[in-house]
C-alpha atoms as a printed R data frame, in Angstrom:
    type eleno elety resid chain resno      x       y       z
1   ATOM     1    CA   UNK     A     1 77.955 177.558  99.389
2   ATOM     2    CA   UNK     A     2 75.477 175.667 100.556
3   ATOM     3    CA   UNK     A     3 72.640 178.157  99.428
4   ATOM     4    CA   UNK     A     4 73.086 181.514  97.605
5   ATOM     5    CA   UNK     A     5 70.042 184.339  97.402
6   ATOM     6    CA   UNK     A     6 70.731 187.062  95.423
7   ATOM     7    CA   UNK     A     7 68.846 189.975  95.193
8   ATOM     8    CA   UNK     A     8 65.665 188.092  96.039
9   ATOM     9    CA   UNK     A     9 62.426 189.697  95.884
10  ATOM    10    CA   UNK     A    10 59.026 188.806  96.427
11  ATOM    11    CA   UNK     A    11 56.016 190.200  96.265
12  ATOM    12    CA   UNK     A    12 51.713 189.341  96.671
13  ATOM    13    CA   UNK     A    13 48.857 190.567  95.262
14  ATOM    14    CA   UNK     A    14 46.205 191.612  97.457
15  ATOM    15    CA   UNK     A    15 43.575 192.302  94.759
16  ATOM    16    CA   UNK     A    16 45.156 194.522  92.214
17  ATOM    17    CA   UNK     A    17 47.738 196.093  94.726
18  ATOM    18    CA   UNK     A    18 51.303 194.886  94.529
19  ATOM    19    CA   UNK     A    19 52.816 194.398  98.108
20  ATOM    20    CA   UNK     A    20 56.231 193.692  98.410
21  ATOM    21    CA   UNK     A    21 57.168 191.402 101.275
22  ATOM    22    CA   UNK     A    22 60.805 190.688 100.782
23  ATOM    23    CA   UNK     A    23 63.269 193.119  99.199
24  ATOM    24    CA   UNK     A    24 66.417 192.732  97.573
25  ATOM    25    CA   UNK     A    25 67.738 189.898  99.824
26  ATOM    26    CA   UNK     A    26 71.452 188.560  99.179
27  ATOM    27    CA   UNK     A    27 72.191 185.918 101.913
28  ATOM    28    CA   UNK     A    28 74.682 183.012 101.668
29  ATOM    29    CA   UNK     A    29 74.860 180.068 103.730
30  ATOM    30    CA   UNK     A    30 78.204 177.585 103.957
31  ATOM    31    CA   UNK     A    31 77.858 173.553 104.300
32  ATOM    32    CA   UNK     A    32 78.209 173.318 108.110
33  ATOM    33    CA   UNK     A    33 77.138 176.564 109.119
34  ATOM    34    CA   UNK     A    34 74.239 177.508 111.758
35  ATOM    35    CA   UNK     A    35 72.165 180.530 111.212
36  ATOM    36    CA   UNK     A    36 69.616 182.416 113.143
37  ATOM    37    CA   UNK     A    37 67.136 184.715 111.351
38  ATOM    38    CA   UNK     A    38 65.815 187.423 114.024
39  ATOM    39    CA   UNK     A    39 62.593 189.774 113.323
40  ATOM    40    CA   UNK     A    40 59.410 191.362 114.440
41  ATOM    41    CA   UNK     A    41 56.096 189.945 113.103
42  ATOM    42    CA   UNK     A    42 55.836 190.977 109.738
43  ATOM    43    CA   UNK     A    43 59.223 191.935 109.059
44  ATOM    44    CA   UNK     A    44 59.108 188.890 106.156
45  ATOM    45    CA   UNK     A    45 61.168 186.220 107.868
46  ATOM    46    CA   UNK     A    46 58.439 183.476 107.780
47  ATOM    47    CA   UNK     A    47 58.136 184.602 103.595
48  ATOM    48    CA   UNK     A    48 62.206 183.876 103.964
49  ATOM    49    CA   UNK     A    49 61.820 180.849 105.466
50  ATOM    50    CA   UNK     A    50 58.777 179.511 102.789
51  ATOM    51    CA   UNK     A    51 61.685 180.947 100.639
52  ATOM    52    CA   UNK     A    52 64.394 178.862 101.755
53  ATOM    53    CA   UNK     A    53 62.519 175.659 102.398
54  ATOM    54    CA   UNK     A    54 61.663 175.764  98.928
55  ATOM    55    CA   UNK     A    55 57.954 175.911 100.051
56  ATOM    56    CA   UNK     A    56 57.968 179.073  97.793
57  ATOM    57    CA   UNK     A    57 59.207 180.700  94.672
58  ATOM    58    CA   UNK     A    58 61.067 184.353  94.835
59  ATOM    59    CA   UNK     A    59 59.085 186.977  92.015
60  ATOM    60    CA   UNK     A    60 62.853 187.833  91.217
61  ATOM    61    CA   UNK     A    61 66.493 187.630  92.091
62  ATOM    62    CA   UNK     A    62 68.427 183.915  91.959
63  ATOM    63    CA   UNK     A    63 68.169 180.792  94.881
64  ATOM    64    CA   UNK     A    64 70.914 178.284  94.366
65  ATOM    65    CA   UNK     A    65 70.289 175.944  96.885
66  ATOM    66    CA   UNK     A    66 72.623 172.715  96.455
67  ATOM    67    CA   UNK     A    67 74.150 174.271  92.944
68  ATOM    68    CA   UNK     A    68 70.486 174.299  91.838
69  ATOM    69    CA   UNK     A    69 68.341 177.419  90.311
70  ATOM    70    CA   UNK     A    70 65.023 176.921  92.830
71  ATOM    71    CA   UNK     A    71 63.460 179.408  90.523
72  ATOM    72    CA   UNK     A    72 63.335 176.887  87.432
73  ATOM    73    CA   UNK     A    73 61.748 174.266  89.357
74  ATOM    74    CA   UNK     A    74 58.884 172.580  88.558
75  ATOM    75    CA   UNK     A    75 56.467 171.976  91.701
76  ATOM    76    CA   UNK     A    76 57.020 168.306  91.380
77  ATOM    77    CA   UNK     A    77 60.785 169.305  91.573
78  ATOM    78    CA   UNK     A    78 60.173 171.504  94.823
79  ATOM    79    CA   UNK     A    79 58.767 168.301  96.170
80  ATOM    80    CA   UNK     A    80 61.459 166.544  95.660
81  ATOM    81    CA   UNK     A    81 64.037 169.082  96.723
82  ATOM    82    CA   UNK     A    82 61.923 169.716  99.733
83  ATOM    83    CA   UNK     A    83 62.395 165.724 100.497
84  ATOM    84    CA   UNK     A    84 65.606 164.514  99.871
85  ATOM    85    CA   UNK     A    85 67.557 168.351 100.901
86  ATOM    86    CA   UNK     A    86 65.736 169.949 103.613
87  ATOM    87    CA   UNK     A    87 64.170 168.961 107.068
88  ATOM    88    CA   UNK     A    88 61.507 170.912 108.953
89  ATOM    89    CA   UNK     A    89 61.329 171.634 112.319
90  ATOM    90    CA   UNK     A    90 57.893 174.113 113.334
91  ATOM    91    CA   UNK     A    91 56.732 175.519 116.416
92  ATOM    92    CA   UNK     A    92 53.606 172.897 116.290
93  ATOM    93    CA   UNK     A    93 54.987 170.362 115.836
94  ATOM    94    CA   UNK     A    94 52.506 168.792 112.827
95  ATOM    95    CA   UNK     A    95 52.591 165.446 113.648
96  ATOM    96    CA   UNK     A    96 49.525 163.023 112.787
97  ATOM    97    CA   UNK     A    97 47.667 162.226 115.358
98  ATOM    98    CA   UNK     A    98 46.585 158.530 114.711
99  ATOM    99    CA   UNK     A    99 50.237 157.457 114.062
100 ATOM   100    CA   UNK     A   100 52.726 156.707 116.502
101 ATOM   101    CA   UNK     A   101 56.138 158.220 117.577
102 ATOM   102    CA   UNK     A   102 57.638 155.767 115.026
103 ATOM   103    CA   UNK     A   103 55.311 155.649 112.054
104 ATOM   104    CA   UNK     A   104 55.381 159.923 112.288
105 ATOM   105    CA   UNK     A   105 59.197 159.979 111.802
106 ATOM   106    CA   UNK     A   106 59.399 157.206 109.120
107 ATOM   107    CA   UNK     A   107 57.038 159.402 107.018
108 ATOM   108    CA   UNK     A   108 59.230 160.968 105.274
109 ATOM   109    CA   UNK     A   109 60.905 157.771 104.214
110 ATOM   110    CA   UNK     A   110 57.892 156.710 102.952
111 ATOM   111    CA   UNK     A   111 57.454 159.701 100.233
112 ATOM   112    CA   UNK     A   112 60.952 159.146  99.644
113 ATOM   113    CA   UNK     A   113 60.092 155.242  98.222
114 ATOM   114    CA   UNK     A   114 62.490 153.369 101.417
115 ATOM   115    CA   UNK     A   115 61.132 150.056 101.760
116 ATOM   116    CA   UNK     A   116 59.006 149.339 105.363
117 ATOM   117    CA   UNK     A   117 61.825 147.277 107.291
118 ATOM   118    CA   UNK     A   118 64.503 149.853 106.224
119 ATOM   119    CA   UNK     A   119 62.186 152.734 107.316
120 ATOM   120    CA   UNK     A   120 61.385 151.389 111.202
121 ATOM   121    CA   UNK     A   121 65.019 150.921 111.739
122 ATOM   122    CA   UNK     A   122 66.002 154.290 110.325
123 ATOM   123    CA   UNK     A   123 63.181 156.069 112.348
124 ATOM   124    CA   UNK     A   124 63.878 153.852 115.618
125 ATOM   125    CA   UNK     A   125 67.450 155.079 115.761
126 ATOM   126    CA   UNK     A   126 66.472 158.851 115.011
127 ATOM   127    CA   UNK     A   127 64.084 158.482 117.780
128 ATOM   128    CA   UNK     A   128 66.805 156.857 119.853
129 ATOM   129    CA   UNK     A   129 69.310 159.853 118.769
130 ATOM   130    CA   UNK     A   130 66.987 162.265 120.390
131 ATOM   131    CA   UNK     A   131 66.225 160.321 123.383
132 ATOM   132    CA   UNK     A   132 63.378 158.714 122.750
133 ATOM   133    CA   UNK     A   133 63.781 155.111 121.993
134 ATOM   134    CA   UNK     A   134 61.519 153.458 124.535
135 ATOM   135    CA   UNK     A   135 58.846 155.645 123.412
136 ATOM   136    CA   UNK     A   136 58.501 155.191 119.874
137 ATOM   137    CA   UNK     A   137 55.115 153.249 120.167
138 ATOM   138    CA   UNK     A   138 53.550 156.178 121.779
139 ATOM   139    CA   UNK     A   139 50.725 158.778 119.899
140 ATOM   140    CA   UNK     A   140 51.402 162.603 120.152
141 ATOM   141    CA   UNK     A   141 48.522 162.767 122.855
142 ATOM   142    CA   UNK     A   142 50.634 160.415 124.955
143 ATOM   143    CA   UNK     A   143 53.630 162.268 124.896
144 ATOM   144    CA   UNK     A   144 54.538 166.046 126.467
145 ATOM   145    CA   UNK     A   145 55.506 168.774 124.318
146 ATOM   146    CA   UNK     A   146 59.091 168.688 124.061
147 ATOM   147    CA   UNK     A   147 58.859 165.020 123.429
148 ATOM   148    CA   UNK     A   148 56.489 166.110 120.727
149 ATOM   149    CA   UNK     A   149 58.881 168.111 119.264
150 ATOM   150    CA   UNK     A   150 61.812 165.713 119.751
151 ATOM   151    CA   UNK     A   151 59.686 163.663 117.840
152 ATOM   152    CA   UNK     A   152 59.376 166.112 115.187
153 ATOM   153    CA   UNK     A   153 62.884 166.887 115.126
154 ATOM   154    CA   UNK     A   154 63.743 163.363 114.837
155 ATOM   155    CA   UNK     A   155 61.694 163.086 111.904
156 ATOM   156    CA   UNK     A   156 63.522 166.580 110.172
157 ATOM   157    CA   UNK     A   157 67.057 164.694 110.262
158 ATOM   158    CA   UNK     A   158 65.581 160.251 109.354
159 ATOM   159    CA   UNK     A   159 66.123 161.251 106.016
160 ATOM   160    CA   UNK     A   160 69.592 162.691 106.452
161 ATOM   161    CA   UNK     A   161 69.066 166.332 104.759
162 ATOM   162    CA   UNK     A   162 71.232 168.653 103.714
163 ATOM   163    CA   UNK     A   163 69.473 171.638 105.736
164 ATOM   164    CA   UNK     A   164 67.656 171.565 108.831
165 ATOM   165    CA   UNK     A   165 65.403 174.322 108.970
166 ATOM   166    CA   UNK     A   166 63.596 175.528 111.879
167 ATOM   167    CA   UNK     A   167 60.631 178.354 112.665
168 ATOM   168    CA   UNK     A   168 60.265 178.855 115.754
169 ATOM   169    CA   UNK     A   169 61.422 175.508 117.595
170 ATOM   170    CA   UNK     A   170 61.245 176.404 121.303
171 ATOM   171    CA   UNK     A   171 58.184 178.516 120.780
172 ATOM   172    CA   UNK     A   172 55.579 176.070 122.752
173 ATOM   173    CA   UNK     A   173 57.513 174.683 125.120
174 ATOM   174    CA   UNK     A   174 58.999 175.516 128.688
175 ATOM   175    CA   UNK     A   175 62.185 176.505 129.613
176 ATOM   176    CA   UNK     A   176 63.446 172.954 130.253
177 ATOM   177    CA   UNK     A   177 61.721 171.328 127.347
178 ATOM   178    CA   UNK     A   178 63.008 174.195 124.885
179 ATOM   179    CA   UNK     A   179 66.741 173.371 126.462
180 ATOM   180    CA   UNK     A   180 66.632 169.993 125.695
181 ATOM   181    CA   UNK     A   181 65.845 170.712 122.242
182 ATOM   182    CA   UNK     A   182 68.345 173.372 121.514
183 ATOM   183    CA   UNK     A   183 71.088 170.508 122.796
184 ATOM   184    CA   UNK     A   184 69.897 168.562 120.401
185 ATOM   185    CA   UNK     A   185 70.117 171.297 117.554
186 ATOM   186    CA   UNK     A   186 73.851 171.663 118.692
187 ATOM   187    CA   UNK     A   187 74.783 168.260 118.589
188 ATOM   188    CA   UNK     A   188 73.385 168.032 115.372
189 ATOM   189    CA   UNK     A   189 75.381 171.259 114.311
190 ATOM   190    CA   UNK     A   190 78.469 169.546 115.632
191 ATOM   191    CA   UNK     A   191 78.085 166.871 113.358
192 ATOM   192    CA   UNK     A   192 77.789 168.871 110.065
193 ATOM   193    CA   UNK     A   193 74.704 169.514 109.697
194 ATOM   194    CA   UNK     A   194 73.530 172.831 108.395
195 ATOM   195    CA   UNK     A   195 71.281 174.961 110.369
196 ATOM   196    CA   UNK     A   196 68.642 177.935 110.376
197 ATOM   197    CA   UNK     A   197 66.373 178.586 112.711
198 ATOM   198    CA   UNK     A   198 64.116 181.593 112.911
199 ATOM   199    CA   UNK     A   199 63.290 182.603 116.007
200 ATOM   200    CA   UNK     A   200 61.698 185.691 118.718
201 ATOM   201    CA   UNK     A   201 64.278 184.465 121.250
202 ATOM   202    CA   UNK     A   202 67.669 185.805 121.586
203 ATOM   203    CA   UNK     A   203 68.420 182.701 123.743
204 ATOM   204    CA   UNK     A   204 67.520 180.625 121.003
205 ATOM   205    CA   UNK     A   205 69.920 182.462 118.739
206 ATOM   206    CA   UNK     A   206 72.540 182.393 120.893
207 ATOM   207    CA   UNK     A   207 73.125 179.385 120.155
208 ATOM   208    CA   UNK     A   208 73.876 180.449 116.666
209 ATOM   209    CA   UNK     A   209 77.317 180.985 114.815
210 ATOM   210    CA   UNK     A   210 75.862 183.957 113.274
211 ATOM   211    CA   UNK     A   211 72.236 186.067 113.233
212 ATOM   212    CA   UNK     A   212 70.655 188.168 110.713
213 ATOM   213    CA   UNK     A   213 68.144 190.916 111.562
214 ATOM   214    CA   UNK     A   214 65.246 191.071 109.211
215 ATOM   215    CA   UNK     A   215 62.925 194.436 109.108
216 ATOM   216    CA   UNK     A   216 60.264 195.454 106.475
217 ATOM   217    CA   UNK     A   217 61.806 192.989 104.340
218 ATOM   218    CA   UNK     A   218 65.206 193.855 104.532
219 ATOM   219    CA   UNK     A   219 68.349 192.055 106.187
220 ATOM   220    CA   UNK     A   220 69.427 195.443 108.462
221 ATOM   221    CA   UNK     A   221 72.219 193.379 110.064
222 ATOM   222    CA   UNK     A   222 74.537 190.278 109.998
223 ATOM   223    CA   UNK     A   223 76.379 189.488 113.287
224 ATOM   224    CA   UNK     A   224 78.841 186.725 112.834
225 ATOM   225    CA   UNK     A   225 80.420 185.570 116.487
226 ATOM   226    CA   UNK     A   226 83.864 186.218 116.909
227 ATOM   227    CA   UNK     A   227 84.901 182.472 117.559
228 ATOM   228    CA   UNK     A   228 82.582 181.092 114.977
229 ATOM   229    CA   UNK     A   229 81.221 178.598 118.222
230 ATOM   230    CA   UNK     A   230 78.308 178.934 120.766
């Protein structure tokens, strides 16, 4: 397994009351495999993604992501886990405004101590890989949404992760633009990358090998496609 939860819990403090968020989640997730994670607002999927992404520690219960106890981690760890194992993909895309197309995907590289020559060439043919080659000198404010988050997609996958994680992908864009993307999340998928994407849209997780419901901090249901393809 890729990742392994079991019997994860976690809870916040709102001043001296204890509120639990998620409860008792066991969820495994093979090398390869593409996920959807389905759920009302504030059923505690966003806490499960902050979970997963390592952007978060559970209160109790076990995350083995890669073979490694996420619990034990030390924040510098997290950052590095977060780097080298995991790419992000959000609704808003969070690129820097200043940079360009180019500079925004090599980023990661960057953090990850690639040297400058090695970094445009890896981020130029991510850009190209999403369709978006001849406009890698272009600033977000230049570019429409769903080039914005091709953009940002490109720069999940430069640094070749283990786990592409996505909340909400298709959330801003139109129909067309949100298409475009979820081609590109398939393509991906088909070659080996693992995927889970949380989303409102059933469209979106249709393109999913399998979806989990999520509900007051439960999973209520796991629905695994017969044929295992879209």
């Amino acid at each position: 397994m890729l990742l392994e939860m079991t019997d994860i819990c976690k809870d916040y403090m709102q001043g001296k009351l204890v509120v639990p968020v998620l409860k008792h989640i066991s969820l495994q997730v093979a090398e390869g495999d593409y996920l959807a994670i389905m759920g009302p607002s504030g059923s505690g999927k966003t806490t499960l993604m902050n979970m997963i992404g390592c952007l978060d520690v559970p209160t109790s219960g076990t995350y083995l992501l890669d073979g490694e106890n996420i619990a034990e981690c030390s924040d510098n760890r997290l950052a590095e886990v977060r780097n080298k194992k995991i790419g992000f993909v959000f609704q808003n895309f969070y690129l820097l405004p200043k940079m360009t197309a180019l500079d925004n995907v090599a980023l990661p590289l960057l953090y990850a101590g690639i040297g400058k020559q090695e970094r445009r060439e890896r981020a130029a043919a991510a850009l190209e890989a999403v369709g978006l080659g001849e406009r890698k000198d272009f600033r977000p404010n230049q570019l429409s949404g769903g080039q914005c988050q091709r953009v940002a997609l490109a720069r999940a996958v430069v640094g070749g992760p283990r786990l592409l994680l996505a909340d909400e992908p298709t959330g801003a864009l139109d129909t067309a633009a949100g298409d475009q993307v979820m081609e590109i999340f398939s393509s991906l998928h088909s070659q080996g990358v693992t995927i889970i994407v949380i989303t409102h849209e059933q469209a979106v997780a249709d393109h999913a090998a399998s979806t989990i419901h999520i509900r007051d901090g439960r999973i209520t249901e796991h629905l695994q496609k017969e044929d295992g393809n879209e």
